[in-house]
Amino acid sequence: MSAGFHDAAENGIAVDADVIIVGSGAGGGAAARTLADAGLSVLVLEEGPYLPSASLGYKTFDSLHALMRNGGQQAAFGKAAVPVVQACVVGGTTFVNSAIIWRLPEKVLAKWHAEHGLADGFRANELDDAYALIEKDMFVRPVTDSVATGSDRKLALGAERAGIEHRAIHRNEKDCKGSGRCLHGCHNDAKQSTTINYLRRATESGAQVFSHARVERILREGSKAVGVTGTIRGKGPQAGKPFRAHAKRAVIIAASVIQSPNLLRRSRIGLDNSALGNHFMAHPGTSLVGLYSEPMNPWSGASQGYEAYGLRDTLGVKIETINVPPEVAASRLPGFGEKYLSMLDRLPYMAIWSVALKSEAEGNVRPSWLLGGDIIRYEMTSGDFERMRQGLKRAAEMHFLAGATAVLPGVHGLPGTITADQLSVFDSAPLDGTGYGIIATHLFGTCRAGTDPKHSVVDAHLQVHGTPNLYVMDASVFPTNTGVNPQHSIMAISTMASRRLASA
Amino acid sequence: MKFSRTEQRRADCISRVILPKGALGGTTDDCDLGAEIGRQFSLTPWWSAIITRIGIFVVWYSPLFLLRKLRTFGGIAVADQQSILERLAHSPNYWVREMSMILKMNACNAGMSGEAVMRYLGAYDFGQSVQLKRSRS
């Protein structure tokens, strides 16, 4: 384990610091680095394990089991079960995502200023300054030709011919070898997860990062937050023991859109706040497979290398290439018997694109008092599905414009494969979640920021209303969803708020 | 939760209908699908594992109500087994379709995660695929 990183199950936990940060993903990593650089003593507590790249495998089930919350089995429930993928590991979801970097769109920021009173806290010039620092430190650049895939080139061609704006995806990586295994954790240490970048920088400035440290309550004296309590997980002499840690200056919750509100609720903070745990939002997405006559070899190259973003403002849809593991791709193919075997043999000729939606739906998250976990309720609207099927239709059209011989819609009630003259089948695709294979990524909103303490959980500086010294710094503070991948926005907003905290 | 031996045998039978011997150039043939699914089952949270358990039970006895035959899934012809899985996958009931999809996912996770399959497909760092070599030559 690198210097500054500790396994709580082996060593126990340091008990005092200026700042305690709960969670080590995008928000926690950025806060840790900023505050440690400012000279404060910082303690980062992460529930999941620390996994060095040498320990990472390539088998999907084992990766899910090792890296993801509930072994990748977490789901939101409405009419359908929607998997909600979150890592539970040092580095959080930055450890398993595709490293896609987008600045917060100006229109979204303007809406936050106008409708949520965040002009004072979320200043454009401060955010720009934070973005620039992160982009430099995280080696952000467009996907290079050396790791671009056949699927990437097809998306570029299809989007160009369809007249939809497109670009090579910008990622935080250094010396990517195009192993196609981002979703299992980068075994080349090329992806700049917070584990190998921001947390490491933080430890160089004195921060201490503890894995297997599950925080269960926020400690308060009067209304002021003064520390945390929790239980040590993992395997080792300290495993199963409770711990208590004190913070002189602040406690920062950066535990994710699901865990952060539930930690507040378990700590009996904000129970009378109508926003706590509500306004859960996401970018639900589904995939569309194009069959080509030339090999796409969808398991080598950048895991996600190209995107068509020109439908964001009209349909609220972004189309991206995505390489998924062979066993996952195979499980979504239609048919059984000879039909299925023939499909399996064509796996290397498939280009898989995801269609991600800026959904208008809102759900909620609550702790499960009985099971000790989290309950997520989420139901996309019929308007969402109207736009989803239009997005799928445009993506299918792009596949055909790029030369696909057939498309696999993957939607219940539609044919298993369609040709270019059957695009209209998408017009009759179902308008509820039971017809689609949807996964929710990019979560937002359950501790939304705002100036009204009755309808928001944190203020414009991310301090919890009515609880001095307690902050939330993750995507749960976003008052709306963003339409783009949120890691960069989370890190920038966390950097900005941490700078203010350090100088206060 | 752990599989019983009976469940493991049934899981193997169902999974071999999904991923029969000879699939992907025979690269899945050596895999004991039932044992691997049993291992994964033991690592899965109970609320998810229970869906697999129910799925195996439903599929095993589905010939009774889908084919009106006094047989279990293991006692009918392969063509009938495939037909049953196809009908479950297209069921009007969402949860039946999900159960069917989970069984397919279990079979693929168990049978297609091995190095031989990865090498055959040219996935990750395991070399270039057979198909790619053929198409380029």
XYZ file of C-alpha atoms in Angstrom:
641
model
C 0.000 0.000 0.000
C 1.350 3.454 -0.894
C 2.486 5.851 1.840
C -0.442 7.628 3.448
C -2.888 4.824 2.548
C -3.859 2.488 5.396
C -6.120 -0.511 5.832
C -8.222 0.220 8.904
C -8.802 -3.498 9.368
C -5.073 -3.914 9.962
C -4.069 -0.691 11.654
C -7.163 0.903 13.164
C -7.908 4.556 12.494
C -6.290 7.848 13.430
C -8.655 9.676 15.741
C -8.080 13.379 15.180
C -7.680 15.710 12.248
C -8.590 19.205 11.169
C -10.917 17.800 8.536
C -12.554 14.396 8.173
C -13.720 13.444 4.694
C -16.207 10.607 4.276
C -15.688 9.028 0.858
C -12.739 8.984 -1.499
C -14.278 9.437 -4.953
C -14.366 12.548 -7.118
C -15.655 14.889 -4.400
C -13.658 13.435 -1.514
C -10.473 13.197 -3.544
C -10.647 16.812 -4.686
C -11.436 18.048 -1.178
C -8.599 15.994 0.328
C -6.035 17.303 -2.090
C -7.164 20.944 -1.782
C -7.313 20.946 2.014
C -4.070 19.006 2.490
C -2.278 21.363 0.122
C -3.597 24.233 2.243
C -1.792 22.781 5.254
C -4.713 21.231 7.095
C -4.500 17.738 8.560
C -6.917 15.556 6.604
C -8.380 12.143 7.322
C -10.165 10.362 4.456
C -12.433 7.471 5.479
C -13.505 5.048 2.754
C -15.812 2.115 3.311
C -14.372 0.013 0.493
C -10.972 -1.631 0.095
C -7.776 -0.249 -1.385
C -7.032 -2.267 -4.516
C -3.675 -1.954 -6.238
C -3.731 -2.385 -10.000
C -1.869 -5.699 -9.759
C -4.841 -7.207 -7.933
C -7.367 -6.380 -10.656
C -8.796 -9.114 -12.854
C -10.753 -9.235 -16.080
C -13.731 -11.417 -15.119
C -16.884 -9.356 -14.853
C -18.524 -11.152 -11.954
C -15.380 -11.079 -9.822
C -14.759 -7.423 -10.658
C -18.295 -6.492 -9.694
C -17.951 -8.441 -6.478
C -14.635 -6.814 -5.590
C -15.291 -3.258 -6.704
C -18.975 -2.450 -6.590
C -21.440 -1.708 -3.848
C -23.484 -4.841 -3.113
C -21.430 -6.730 -5.677
C -22.953 -4.610 -8.441
C -26.467 -5.730 -7.463
C -27.741 -2.356 -6.254
C -30.905 -1.277 -8.045
C -33.583 1.394 -8.046
C -37.147 0.181 -8.079
C -40.214 1.522 -9.801
C -42.166 -0.461 -12.350
C -38.833 -1.967 -13.342
C -35.584 -2.681 -11.525
C -32.890 -0.311 -12.739
C -29.310 -1.232 -11.783
C -27.533 1.671 -10.093
C -23.840 1.130 -10.509
C -21.586 2.557 -7.817
C -18.100 1.533 -6.824
C -17.244 0.827 -3.203
C -13.464 1.067 -3.238
C -10.761 3.655 -2.578
C -11.213 6.085 -5.460
C -14.975 5.565 -5.558
C -16.532 5.510 -8.979
C -13.519 7.285 -10.496
C -11.825 3.888 -10.114
C -14.249 2.090 -12.440
C -15.641 4.742 -14.781
C -14.467 5.514 -18.303
C -12.671 8.698 -17.199
C -14.919 10.943 -19.289
C -14.429 14.644 -18.673
C -16.967 17.366 -19.349
C -17.195 20.815 -17.846
C -20.624 21.735 -16.491
C -22.601 23.228 -19.420
C -23.065 26.994 -19.115
C -26.834 26.640 -19.506
C -26.983 24.333 -16.508
C -24.913 26.674 -14.361
C -27.099 29.613 -15.415
C -30.175 27.655 -14.335
C -28.602 26.912 -10.954
C -27.872 30.612 -10.526
C -31.325 31.752 -11.576
C -33.553 29.112 -10.005
C -31.587 27.906 -6.986
C -29.831 31.068 -5.829
C -26.341 29.687 -6.327
C -24.781 32.684 -8.080
C -22.817 33.611 -4.971
C -21.454 30.134 -4.285
C -20.987 28.651 -7.731
C -19.033 31.443 -9.412
C -18.121 30.770 -13.036
C -14.628 32.223 -12.759
C -13.797 30.095 -9.696
C -15.129 27.003 -11.396
C -13.114 27.751 -14.542
C -10.005 28.073 -12.401
C -10.710 24.711 -10.773
C -11.429 23.024 -14.107
C -8.136 24.264 -15.512
C -6.181 22.923 -12.540
C -7.899 19.526 -12.686
C -7.447 19.204 -16.438
C -3.744 19.918 -16.076
C -3.177 17.651 -13.095
C -5.299 14.786 -14.424
C -3.746 14.860 -17.926
C -7.088 15.431 -19.649
C -6.985 14.984 -23.424
C -9.097 13.616 -26.283
C -8.847 9.903 -27.039
C -5.906 9.400 -29.382
C -5.981 7.392 -32.614
C -3.729 4.757 -31.077
C -6.479 3.629 -28.677
C -9.567 4.529 -30.753
C -11.690 1.533 -31.747
C -13.586 0.551 -34.872
C -16.738 1.452 -32.992
C -15.369 4.955 -32.339
C -14.680 5.473 -36.024
C -18.156 4.241 -36.940
C -19.797 6.639 -34.498
C -17.781 9.525 -35.923
C -18.852 8.576 -39.424
C -22.490 7.972 -38.538
C -22.811 11.220 -36.581
C -21.120 13.204 -39.338
C -23.469 11.799 -41.957
C -26.487 12.390 -39.687
C -25.394 15.986 -39.061
C -25.056 15.514 -35.300
C -22.182 17.194 -33.464
C -19.574 14.726 -32.271
C -16.071 14.494 -30.883
C -13.458 12.161 -29.475
C -14.166 11.754 -25.781
C -11.930 13.759 -23.450
C -10.544 11.581 -20.669
C -8.268 11.874 -17.667
C -5.569 9.352 -18.492
C -1.852 9.183 -19.005
C -0.243 6.637 -21.336
C -3.464 4.658 -21.891
C -2.604 1.361 -23.530
C -6.133 0.733 -24.762
C -6.695 -2.423 -22.751
C -10.463 -1.912 -22.789
C -10.731 -2.700 -19.094
C -11.637 0.658 -17.541
C -14.766 -0.825 -16.015
C -12.717 -3.408 -14.105
C -10.332 -0.731 -12.806
C -7.286 0.260 -14.857
C -4.626 -2.396 -14.471
C -2.044 -0.132 -16.122
C -2.558 2.792 -13.718
C -3.178 4.927 -16.788
C -6.626 6.157 -15.821
C -6.281 9.018 -13.377
C -8.675 7.839 -10.716
C -8.483 9.762 -7.469
C -6.688 6.700 -6.064
C -3.620 7.245 -8.146
C -3.835 10.992 -8.632
C -5.656 13.334 -6.266
C -5.552 11.104 -3.181
C -1.904 10.365 -3.794
C -1.215 14.096 -4.107
C -3.161 14.604 -0.883
C -1.087 12.003 0.964
C 2.078 13.698 -0.248
C 0.789 16.775 1.589
C 0.149 14.730 4.718
C -3.399 13.394 4.301
C -4.171 9.936 5.700
C -6.505 7.665 3.733
C -8.138 4.736 5.541
C -9.880 1.960 3.640
C -12.482 -0.369 5.200
C -13.701 2.512 7.382
C -17.485 2.702 7.233
C -18.861 5.908 8.738
C -22.308 5.428 10.258
C -23.041 8.613 12.203
C -21.983 12.250 12.308
C -21.040 13.366 15.814
C -22.334 16.738 16.957
C -21.874 19.044 19.936
C -24.971 21.188 19.991
C -25.657 21.793 16.337
C -21.983 21.753 15.316
C -20.423 18.721 13.611
C -17.323 17.540 15.486
C -16.555 14.075 14.149
C -17.825 10.706 13.032
C -18.404 7.217 14.346
C -18.474 3.987 12.412
C -17.332 0.402 12.116
C -14.212 -1.104 10.608
C -14.844 -3.587 7.822
C -12.650 -5.976 5.885
C -10.450 -8.739 7.262
C -7.836 -8.105 9.904
C -7.352 -7.755 13.631
C -9.332 -4.498 13.803
C -12.235 -5.652 11.610
C -15.644 -5.371 13.227
C -14.510 -2.824 15.809
C -16.256 0.510 16.192
C -14.278 3.710 15.762
C -14.714 7.356 16.617
C -12.765 10.215 15.005
C -12.823 13.929 15.770
C -12.563 16.882 13.402
C -11.411 20.289 14.625
C -12.506 22.277 11.588
C -14.991 20.336 9.485
C -16.596 17.076 8.492
C -17.097 16.694 4.741
C -19.507 14.089 3.430
C -18.595 12.970 -0.065
C -20.164 9.554 0.091
C -22.334 9.691 -3.059
C -25.860 10.613 -4.006
C -27.196 7.538 -2.233
C -24.974 7.305 0.826
C -24.683 11.015 1.702
C -28.378 11.733 2.403
C -28.719 8.424 4.195
C -25.733 9.203 6.415
C -27.381 12.501 7.323
C -30.662 10.740 7.976
C -29.030 8.048 10.121
C -27.369 10.865 12.048
C -30.785 12.499 12.507
C -29.683 15.635 10.685
C -32.137 17.424 8.411
C -35.004 15.066 9.128
C -37.496 17.917 8.757
C -35.967 19.011 5.467
C -38.205 18.174 2.510
C -35.226 17.983 0.151
C -33.168 15.413 2.058
C -33.029 12.178 0.088
C -35.518 13.479 -2.459
C -35.009 14.838 -5.995
C -32.923 11.776 -6.875
C -32.006 12.178 -10.538
C -29.903 10.235 -12.994
C -28.794 9.732 -16.536
C -30.418 6.397 -17.329
C -28.955 4.730 -20.371
C -29.429 1.733 -22.572
C -27.329 0.205 -25.310
C -27.792 -0.326 -29.013
C -25.732 -2.830 -30.968
C -24.771 -2.400 -34.616
C -23.637 -5.401 -36.659
C -20.905 -4.666 -39.161
C -19.261 -6.697 -41.872
C -15.796 -5.763 -40.674
C -14.422 -6.553 -37.196
C -15.007 -3.974 -34.456
C -13.015 -5.968 -31.908
C -14.942 -4.257 -29.124
C -12.636 -5.314 -26.274
C -9.534 -3.439 -27.186
C -8.891 0.271 -27.198
C -10.444 2.952 -25.036
C -13.452 1.657 -23.113
C -15.362 4.712 -24.268
C -13.747 6.700 -27.056
C -16.270 8.727 -28.990
C -19.495 10.639 -28.403
C -22.256 12.335 -30.369
C -23.468 15.193 -28.200
C -25.520 17.202 -30.694
C -28.852 15.884 -29.406
C -28.273 17.066 -25.829
C -30.236 20.286 -26.119
C -33.088 18.894 -28.217
C -33.707 15.327 -27.012
C -31.567 15.432 -23.875
C -29.680 12.436 -25.250
C -25.957 11.713 -25.562
C -24.704 8.773 -27.610
C -21.347 7.221 -26.705
C -19.379 4.210 -27.789
C -18.913 1.681 -25.039
C -16.955 -1.533 -24.902
C -18.513 -3.988 -22.510
C -17.019 -7.316 -21.435
C -17.779 -10.245 -23.773
C -19.861 -12.082 -21.197
C -22.009 -8.990 -20.595
C -22.464 -8.330 -24.315
C -23.362 -11.994 -24.850
C -25.982 -11.976 -22.119
C -27.895 -9.206 -23.895
C -28.003 -10.937 -27.287
C -31.389 -12.273 -28.360
C -32.385 -15.869 -28.939
C -31.403 -19.377 -27.942
C -30.006 -22.351 -29.812
C -28.561 -21.945 -33.313
C -29.742 -18.348 -33.593
C -27.890 -17.454 -30.403
C -24.731 -19.344 -31.356
C -24.623 -17.517 -34.643
C -24.929 -14.217 -32.725
C -22.097 -15.230 -30.400
C -19.812 -15.853 -33.347
C -20.514 -12.333 -34.557
C -19.603 -10.681 -31.249
C -16.319 -9.300 -32.640
C -18.300 -7.566 -35.395
C -20.530 -5.661 -33.029
C -20.254 -1.969 -32.199
C -22.048 -1.123 -28.962
C -23.256 2.405 -28.335
C -24.947 3.710 -25.234
C -27.856 6.116 -25.380
C -27.853 8.139 -22.168
C -30.772 10.350 -21.241
C -30.992 13.543 -19.232
C -34.075 12.246 -17.471
C -36.731 14.540 -16.046
C -37.783 11.938 -13.487
C -37.125 12.345 -9.780
C -36.996 9.581 -7.218
C -35.803 9.282 -3.649
C -33.390 7.368 -1.447
C -33.886 6.237 2.124
C -32.003 4.055 4.553
C -33.491 0.632 5.036
C -33.813 0.371 8.803
C -34.580 -3.341 8.577
C -31.915 -4.467 6.113
C -29.241 -1.897 6.922
C -28.868 -0.916 3.282
C -30.405 1.703 1.062
C -33.725 1.853 -0.756
C -33.881 3.715 -4.053
C -37.202 4.497 -5.704
C -37.072 5.766 -9.250
C -39.517 5.726 -12.122
C -38.748 7.359 -15.442
C -41.585 9.343 -16.972
C -43.403 8.582 -20.217
C -41.782 11.751 -21.569
C -38.389 10.229 -20.750
C -39.257 7.104 -22.694
C -40.573 9.142 -25.588
C -37.169 10.794 -25.820
C -35.375 7.510 -25.159
C -37.007 5.828 -28.128
C -36.265 8.820 -30.331
C -32.659 8.685 -29.155
C -32.483 4.972 -29.954
C -33.941 5.649 -33.391
C -31.330 8.317 -34.120
C -28.547 6.055 -32.872
C -29.812 3.211 -35.080
C -29.941 5.588 -38.006
C -26.317 6.564 -37.309
C -25.313 2.891 -37.212
C -26.820 2.359 -40.652
C -25.286 5.545 -42.024
C -21.942 4.219 -40.805
C -22.428 0.960 -42.686
C -24.061 -1.421 -40.196
C -25.809 -4.343 -41.847
C -28.251 -4.764 -38.967
C -29.072 -3.271 -35.572
C -30.128 -5.097 -32.412
C -32.636 -2.813 -30.661
C -32.617 -4.753 -27.381
C -36.149 -3.544 -26.606
C -38.989 -5.842 -25.573
C -41.650 -6.097 -28.241
C -39.376 -5.026 -31.089
C -37.703 -7.474 -33.489
C -34.390 -8.961 -32.328
C -32.626 -7.451 -35.331
C -33.714 -4.766 -37.751
C -32.479 -3.476 -41.097
C -32.230 0.107 -42.311
C -35.783 0.177 -43.652
C -37.236 -0.763 -40.252
C -36.256 2.290 -38.227
C -39.895 3.137 -37.657
C -40.191 0.193 -35.232
C -38.774 2.484 -32.552
C -41.915 4.634 -32.792
C -43.831 1.795 -31.158
C -41.239 1.023 -28.464
C -42.741 0.849 -24.971
C -43.195 3.952 -22.851
C -42.223 2.378 -19.553
C -39.114 0.846 -18.052
C -40.185 -2.773 -18.331
C -39.309 -2.848 -22.015
C -35.702 -1.715 -21.801
C -32.423 -2.859 -20.305
C -31.624 0.359 -18.483
C -28.762 1.197 -16.170
C -28.702 4.395 -14.099
C -25.391 6.201 -13.971
C -24.512 9.785 -13.055
C -26.682 10.363 -10.026
C -27.694 13.762 -8.632
C -29.782 15.808 -6.304
C -30.480 14.160 -2.943
C -28.742 16.875 -0.855
C -29.425 19.699 -3.272
C -27.787 23.076 -2.810
C -29.842 26.229 -2.471
C -30.474 29.273 -0.381
C -33.824 28.175 1.046
C -33.158 25.949 4.069
C -36.602 24.397 3.773
C -36.118 23.204 0.222
C -32.390 22.548 0.035
C -29.968 20.606 2.216
C -26.770 22.618 1.798
C -26.143 26.299 1.184
C -24.267 27.828 -1.730
C -20.964 27.017 -0.007
C -22.051 23.396 0.514
C -22.443 23.688 4.286
C -25.460 21.794 5.634
C -28.166 24.261 6.634
C -28.255 24.611 10.404
C -25.217 22.406 11.062
C -21.990 24.407 11.255
C -18.815 22.615 10.163
C -20.708 19.957 8.211
C -20.391 19.978 4.420
C -21.540 17.803 1.521
C -19.267 17.704 -1.523
C -20.494 15.276 -4.136
C -23.096 15.163 -6.894
C -25.891 14.990 -4.347
C -25.624 18.791 -4.031
C -26.369 19.311 -7.743
C -29.876 20.783 -7.892
C -30.533 19.392 -11.375
C -28.960 16.770 -13.532
C -26.360 18.021 -15.935
C -26.705 16.164 -19.226
C -22.991 15.416 -19.209
C -20.669 13.133 -17.271
C -20.356 14.658 -13.800
C -16.899 13.711 -12.477
C -15.270 16.949 -13.595
C -18.065 19.141 -12.209
C -17.972 17.291 -8.896
C -14.230 17.734 -8.585
C -14.361 21.411 -9.569
C -17.194 22.268 -7.181
C -15.498 20.349 -4.392
C -12.201 22.123 -5.099
C -13.911 25.501 -5.060
C -15.784 24.865 -1.805
C -12.691 23.378 -0.143
C -10.610 26.410 -1.021
C -13.151 28.619 0.710
C -13.211 26.325 3.707
C -9.424 26.384 3.952
C -9.289 30.156 3.826
C -12.194 30.720 6.230
C -26.608 -18.623 0.474
C -25.349 -21.823 -1.116
C -26.611 -24.021 -3.904
C -27.722 -27.524 -3.103
C -26.270 -30.250 -5.324
C -29.618 -30.526 -7.053
C -29.687 -26.801 -7.794
C -26.144 -26.951 -9.090
C -27.049 -29.818 -11.429
C -30.125 -27.954 -12.656
C -28.162 -24.731 -13.139
C -25.632 -26.648 -15.199
C -28.346 -28.193 -17.353
C -30.119 -24.878 -18.025
C -26.861 -23.044 -18.673
C -25.722 -25.708 -21.144
C -28.872 -25.128 -23.154
C -27.998 -21.428 -23.253
C -24.299 -22.006 -23.914
C -24.067 -25.462 -25.495
C -20.841 -27.377 -25.983
C -19.148 -26.240 -29.142
C -20.129 -22.579 -28.642
C -17.361 -20.103 -29.457
C -15.132 -22.728 -30.999
C -15.606 -25.058 -28.052
C -13.836 -22.703 -25.672
C -16.553 -23.005 -23.029
C -16.685 -26.811 -23.095
C -14.360 -27.451 -20.175
C -16.175 -25.109 -17.820
C -18.312 -26.674 -15.094
C -21.108 -24.144 -15.429
C -23.110 -25.441 -12.466
C -20.145 -25.245 -10.108
C -19.165 -21.770 -11.300
C -22.708 -20.456 -11.001
C -22.808 -22.006 -7.533
C -19.626 -20.134 -6.593
C -21.050 -16.871 -7.864
C -24.343 -17.563 -6.107
C -22.516 -17.902 -2.791
C -20.950 -14.458 -3.247
C -24.114 -12.678 -4.323
C -26.289 -10.694 -1.871
C -29.242 -12.820 -0.798
C -31.936 -10.643 -2.344
C -30.301 -11.040 -5.733
C -29.356 -14.697 -5.289
C -32.944 -15.534 -4.496
C -33.963 -14.462 -8.020
C -31.527 -17.011 -9.437
C -32.915 -19.659 -7.114
C -36.521 -18.892 -8.124
C -35.491 -18.721 -11.783
C -33.960 -22.181 -11.719
C -37.037 -23.551 -9.974
C -39.445 -21.962 -12.462
C -37.504 -23.074 -15.529
C -37.077 -26.595 -14.182
C -40.789 -27.135 -13.761
C -41.945 -24.965 -16.673
C -42.643 -27.961 -19.016
C -45.569 -28.740 -16.716
C -47.389 -25.519 -17.513
C -45.820 -24.440 -20.814
C -45.769 -27.806 -22.615
C -48.432 -29.583 -20.556
C -46.028 -32.488 -20.170
C -45.346 -34.417 -17.011
C -41.626 -33.768 -17.386
C -39.021 -31.492 -15.906
C -36.725 -29.262 -17.956
C -33.991 -31.882 -17.782
C -36.266 -34.554 -19.222
C -37.347 -32.924 -22.482
C -35.671 -32.611 -25.882
C -33.151 -29.845 -26.491
C -35.442 -28.170 -29.017
C -38.186 -28.025 -26.389
C -35.739 -26.685 -23.809
C -34.734 -23.887 -26.177
C -38.361 -23.186 -26.967
C -39.172 -22.844 -23.279
C -36.322 -20.409 -22.677
C -37.404 -18.397 -25.706
C -40.988 -18.207 -24.458
C -39.880 -17.108 -20.993
C -37.599 -14.459 -22.521
C -40.584 -13.033 -24.393
C -43.087 -13.377 -21.599
C -45.521 -10.471 -21.222
C -44.574 -10.494 -17.526
C -41.574 -8.239 -16.876
C -40.296 -10.221 -13.889
C -40.353 -13.483 -15.842
C -38.333 -11.822 -18.615
C -35.882 -10.445 -16.046
C -35.515 -13.884 -14.479
C -34.785 -15.363 -17.888
C -32.236 -12.636 -18.604
C -30.540 -13.259 -15.257
C -30.205 -16.964 -16.044
C -28.631 -16.074 -19.378
C -26.316 -13.643 -17.625
C -25.344 -16.303 -15.102
C -24.537 -18.751 -17.899
C -22.470 -16.173 -19.790
C -20.647 -14.987 -16.672
C -19.830 -18.556 -15.757
C -18.932 -19.840 -19.199
C -17.445 -16.888 -21.017
C -15.086 -15.377 -18.445
C -12.294 -17.867 -19.045
C -8.990 -17.151 -20.700
C -9.741 -19.540 -23.601
C -12.836 -17.526 -24.542
C -10.958 -14.234 -24.203
C -8.190 -15.572 -26.423
C -10.710 -16.850 -28.965
C -12.446 -13.463 -29.087
C -9.220 -11.482 -28.912
C -10.512 -9.698 -25.848
C -8.345 -7.494 -23.633
C -4.710 -8.525 -23.657
C -5.225 -12.124 -24.718
C -4.235 -11.822 -28.347
C -6.000 -11.187 -31.604
C -9.238 -12.963 -32.361
C -9.680 -15.861 -34.756
C -12.205 -13.846 -36.680
C -9.900 -10.876 -36.959
C -7.021 -12.976 -38.215
C -9.318 -14.635 -40.735
C -10.730 -11.367 -41.995
C -7.363 -9.756 -42.428
C -5.699 -12.654 -44.205
